[in-house]
XYZ file of C-alpha atoms in Angstrom:
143
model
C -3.918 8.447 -11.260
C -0.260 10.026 -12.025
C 0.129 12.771 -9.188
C 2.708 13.216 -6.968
C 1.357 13.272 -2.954
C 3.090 14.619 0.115
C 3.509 12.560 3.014
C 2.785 12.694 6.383
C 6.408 14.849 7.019
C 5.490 16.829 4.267
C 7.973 14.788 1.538
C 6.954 14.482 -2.126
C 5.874 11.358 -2.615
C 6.210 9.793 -6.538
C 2.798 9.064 -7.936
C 4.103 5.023 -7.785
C 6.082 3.838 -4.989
C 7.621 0.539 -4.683
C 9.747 -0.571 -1.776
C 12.270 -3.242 -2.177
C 12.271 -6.909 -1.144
C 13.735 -5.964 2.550
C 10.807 -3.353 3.148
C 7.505 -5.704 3.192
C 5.043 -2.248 4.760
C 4.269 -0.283 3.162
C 5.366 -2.572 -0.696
C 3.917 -0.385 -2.932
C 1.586 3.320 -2.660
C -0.660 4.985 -5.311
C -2.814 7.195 -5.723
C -6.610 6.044 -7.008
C -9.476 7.729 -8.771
C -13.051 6.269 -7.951
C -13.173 6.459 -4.127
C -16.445 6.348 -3.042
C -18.643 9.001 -1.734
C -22.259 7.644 -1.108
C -22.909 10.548 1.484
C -22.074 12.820 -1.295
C -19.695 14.673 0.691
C -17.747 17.651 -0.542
C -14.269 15.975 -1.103
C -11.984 14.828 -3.697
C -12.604 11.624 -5.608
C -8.653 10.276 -5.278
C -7.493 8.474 -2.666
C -4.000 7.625 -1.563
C -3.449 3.934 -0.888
C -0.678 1.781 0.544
C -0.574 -2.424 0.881
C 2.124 -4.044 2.633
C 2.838 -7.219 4.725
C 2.485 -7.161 8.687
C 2.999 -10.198 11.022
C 1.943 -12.785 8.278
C -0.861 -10.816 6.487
C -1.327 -8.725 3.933
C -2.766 -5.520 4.492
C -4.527 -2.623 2.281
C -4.406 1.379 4.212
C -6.429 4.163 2.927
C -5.945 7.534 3.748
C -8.897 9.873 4.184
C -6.594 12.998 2.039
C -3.681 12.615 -0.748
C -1.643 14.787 1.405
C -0.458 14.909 4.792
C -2.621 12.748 6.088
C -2.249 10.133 8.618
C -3.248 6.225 7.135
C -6.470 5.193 8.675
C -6.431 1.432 10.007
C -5.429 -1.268 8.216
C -7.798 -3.976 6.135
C -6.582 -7.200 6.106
C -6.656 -8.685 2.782
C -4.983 -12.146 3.401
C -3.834 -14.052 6.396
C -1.036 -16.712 6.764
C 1.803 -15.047 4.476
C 5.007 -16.177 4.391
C 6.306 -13.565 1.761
C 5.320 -11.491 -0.938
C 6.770 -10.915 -3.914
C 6.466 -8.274 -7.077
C 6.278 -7.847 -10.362
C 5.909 -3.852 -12.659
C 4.624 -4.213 -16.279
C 6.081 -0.722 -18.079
C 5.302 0.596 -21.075
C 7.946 -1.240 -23.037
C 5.690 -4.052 -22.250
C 8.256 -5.389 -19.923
C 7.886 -7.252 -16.282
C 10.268 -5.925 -13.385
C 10.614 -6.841 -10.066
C 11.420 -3.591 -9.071
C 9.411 -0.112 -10.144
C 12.557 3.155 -10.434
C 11.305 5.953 -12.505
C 13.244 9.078 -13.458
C 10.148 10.761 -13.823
C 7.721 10.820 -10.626
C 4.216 10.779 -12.459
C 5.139 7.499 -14.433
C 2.694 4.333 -13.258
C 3.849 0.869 -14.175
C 0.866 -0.609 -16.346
C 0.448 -3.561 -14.381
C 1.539 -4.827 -10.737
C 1.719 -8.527 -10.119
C 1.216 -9.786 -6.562
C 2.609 -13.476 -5.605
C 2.355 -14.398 -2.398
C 3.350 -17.354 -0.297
C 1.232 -19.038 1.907
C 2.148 -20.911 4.824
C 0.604 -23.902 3.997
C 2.743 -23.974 1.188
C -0.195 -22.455 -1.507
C 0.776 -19.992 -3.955
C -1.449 -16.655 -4.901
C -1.304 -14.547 -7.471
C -2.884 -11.171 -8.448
C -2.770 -8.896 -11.616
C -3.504 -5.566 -11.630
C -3.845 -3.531 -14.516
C -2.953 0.107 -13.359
C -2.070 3.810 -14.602
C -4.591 6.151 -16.782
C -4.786 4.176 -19.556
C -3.315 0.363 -19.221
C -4.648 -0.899 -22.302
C -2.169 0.122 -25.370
C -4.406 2.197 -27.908
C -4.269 0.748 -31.723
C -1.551 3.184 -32.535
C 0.760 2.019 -29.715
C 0.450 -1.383 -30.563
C 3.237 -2.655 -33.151
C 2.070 -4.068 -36.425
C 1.501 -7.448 -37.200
């Protein structure tokens, strides 16, 4: 879901963030449509998350509001990481391993997620992200 959040501080917050290499937590935040509301509480269906690495595992935080809100604790996804690494998929149909946008409400289309194990085992997620991932017919080039 494009939309810019504020953080804790009060700082606009791009609707993709992606740290660099030297800042493993939080890697990357976005904001998601589909959270879950089997109590049927009166609330917003987005929900800001944030994954990063901490002490050798790698770790998914939810927030209960886009904005303002303090992360509630960490889900471990993964244990025994050595590193993670990377890679942004943007419209060009192009793989980067680093996500800079001019504009803040641009979403890469995909996010892949390699990480090293410490028993020497690689991993490796893909994503598809972003409103609409999948290029329509009329985006696609002939051929």
């Amino acid at each position: 879901m494009p939309r810019i959040s504020r953080t804790r501080n009060g700082t606009l917050a791009p609707a993709f963030f992606a740290a660099g290499a030297d800042q493993p937590d939080p890697a990357i935040q976005f904001i998601r449509t589909g959270r879950d509301n089997p109590d049927d509480l009166d609330r917003s269906g987005l929900q800001k998350l944030e994954y990063g690495v901490v002490d050798g595992r790698l770790i998914r935080r939810a927030y209960r509001q886009v904005d303002g809100a303090e992360p509630e604790r960490a889900a471990v996804l993964l244990d025994g990481v050595a590193g993670v690494a990377f890679r942004f998929r943007g419209a060009d149909g192009q793989w980067r391993a680093d996500w800079r946008s001019a504009d803040p409400l641009e979403t890469p289309r995909a996010v892949e997620v390699t990480a090293a194990l410490r028993d020497g085992q690689p991993f490796r997620m893909l994503f598809l992200v972003g409103v609409d991932p999948v290029p329509r017919k009329s985006e696609q080039p002939d051929g």
